[in-house]
Amino acid sequence: MTTRPAHHDPTEPSFTEEDLSRLAGARSFARGQNYLSDVAELSAAEDRITATVYGSEPYHVVLLLAGPRLTGSCDCPYGQDGHFCKHCVAVGLTALDRPDDLPRLRAETTRRAQTLDNWLNSLDRSQLRELLREQLATDAEFHRRLELRAAAAGSDTLAVRAHILRLLDTRPFEQYGVVDRRDAAGYAAQLTEAAAAIRALAATEQDAEAVTLAETAIKVIGEATERIDDSDGELSDAAQDMAQAHLEVCRLLLPDPVRTAEWLAAHLLGDWSHLPELDPAAYREILGEPGWAELRRLAHEAHRSHPSGWTERYVLESVLKADGRVDELVTALSTELEPDGSTHLAIALELDRAGRRDEAVTWAERGLSDTETAPPRDRRLVEFLAHHYEEVGRLTDLVRLRRDDFRHHGTLDTYRSLRTACRTAHCWSAERPRALALLRADATGEHTGRRPHTGPVLIEALLDDGDAETAWETAPSVPTTLAQWVRLADAVREQHPADALPVYLRALTPLKQQTGHPAYERMTELLLSARACHRALGTEPEFTRYLADLRADQKRKRNLMRRLDEHGL
């Protein structure tokens, strides 16, 4: 996923070369750079950029800017497999190279759309009908969709049912019994159309057939899930739309509450209950007291038959939560406590929401005790108790809790939390040496398996404390990563430029073999830091020779050269 800059100029592309490289991969990104001269018919709207790329044959590319995400589609073979291909890269790079053209292209797109809209508004009913008939004669999909809407509007229940069942059929999209990712979107579109038809039928034909059709659709979707590649999430979205349609038609038509409760329980407890997801609480008013009592009975019965089942517990929890039956919920949850403490936390949260804080704290403390010898525990237990201890002034308990959590995990986050707690309790000066000693033991391997792959937490903790000198002195004795050495060099550069300089030069070496915006940006930062060291040492001619050699070696990387020029390097 690509995140837009925080202060993005709406007249410029909302993505960067780095985004394109990450989406395409290094190979496709490099190939896309060779297609810049083949991009034609560039067009832009507020949420998309389109173009044709003339490769071995013309390919149509769409870059979609949906919220904070950039996605791309292309009708080349590689693009049809769902990849962000070289043609997408070429269009993206072209847009980045022509930011001043985008406002004009967007304005042109808006003008064309307005022209079309004005023309359609100028047509009378007979002209519009003729236009529709022309489209119906050539577009089978459009023809089918209008037939369905006409049948629903005309209360032709049998025709609507036949159409909907045809829309639910996955076979036209299947190959060897499965629906490929490329075809999942087409099937999802049919599900959305079926949901719209069910809503229309309920609005015009006031009987339970619309409810039955929605239930049939939900069953078919659930059974079809295992055969469909929903990597893009479009089937999930369409399934939830169908679930919403079922909820809406139930509210409108008020089907038999007990039968609806039986159907809902069967779906929630069935093999396919994961898609679409139904919330029992959303049906509370539809079911009324008789239906809700039946749903509660069925949920209890299922949980008694299979108390360790995740689905059975979830359904019972959902029903009891909607009822506000906290004691029953606690009893149900406590029959099978998860070893990581997550069930203890769920009970504590429910009790806390019911205003029973003392009981909630007792359950959370029990969770810590029960998971003492079986980490990793659910650390939300720690946060729940820490908030409570601080709130009521139990600072000794707060420090003990944070110390225990730090000893279990030994991360920078738990170190920071311990430091904050100790400062609140005015005991950090006594606690800090013990905490650092533990991190040193981790860093030197005395506690095997504790040190993260990102380098010793000891260095991070010392830097976070603002103790750069100690961190710099400590680094040679522990397996410090190159990235940590660079951060250390940044912290001590003014005091120790001669020591920091070799770190920057060492970090530059692997970057010389890389391409792309992130590598070029990092090289520029390191060169600026190296130059600052040389200036402090009075050896700028040496840096000038190093930079000249580097530019000669990297001269084919035009974007790097441009970036160095921009920074006076």
mmCIF file of C-alpha atoms in Angstrom, residues 170 174 187 216-228 235 267 271-276:
data_model
loop_
_atom_site.group_PDB
_atom_site.id
_atom_site.type_symbol
_atom_site.label_atom_id
_atom_site.label_comp_id
_atom_site.label_asym_id
_atom_site.label_seq_id
_atom_site.Cartn_x
_atom_site.Cartn_y
_atom_site.Cartn_z
ATOM 1 C CA THR A 170 -19.814 -19.505 -10.328
ATOM 2 C CA GLU A 174 -14.495 -21.331 -13.170
ATOM 3 C CA TYR A 187 -18.283 -12.668 -10.182
ATOM 4 C CA THR A 216 -29.910 -18.571 -0.714
ATOM 5 C CA ALA A 217 -27.337 -16.062 -1.955
ATOM 6 C CA ILE A 218 -25.539 -15.989 1.401
ATOM 7 C CA LYS A 219 -25.362 -19.799 1.437
ATOM 8 C CA VAL A 220 -24.009 -19.934 -2.125
ATOM 9 C CA ILE A 221 -21.396 -17.283 -1.364
ATOM 10 C CA GLY A 222 -20.193 -19.156 1.701
ATOM 11 C CA GLU A 223 -19.916 -22.445 -0.161
ATOM 12 C CA ALA A 224 -18.168 -20.793 -3.115
ATOM 13 C CA THR A 225 -15.546 -19.040 -0.999
ATOM 14 C CA GLU A 226 -13.128 -21.965 -1.022
ATOM 15 C CA ARG A 227 -13.158 -22.017 -4.840
ATOM 16 C CA ILE A 228 -12.507 -18.296 -5.394
ATOM 17 C CA LEU A 235 -15.660 -10.941 -3.257
ATOM 18 C CA HIS A 267 -25.259 -19.726 9.256
ATOM 19 C CA ASP A 271 -18.923 -24.403 8.020
ATOM 20 C CA TRP A 272 -19.184 -21.253 5.902
ATOM 21 C CA SER A 273 -19.983 -18.689 8.610
ATOM 22 C CA HIS A 274 -16.833 -16.664 7.915
ATOM 23 C CA LEU A 275 -18.234 -15.143 4.710
ATOM 24 C CA PRO A 276 -20.269 -13.102 4.695
#
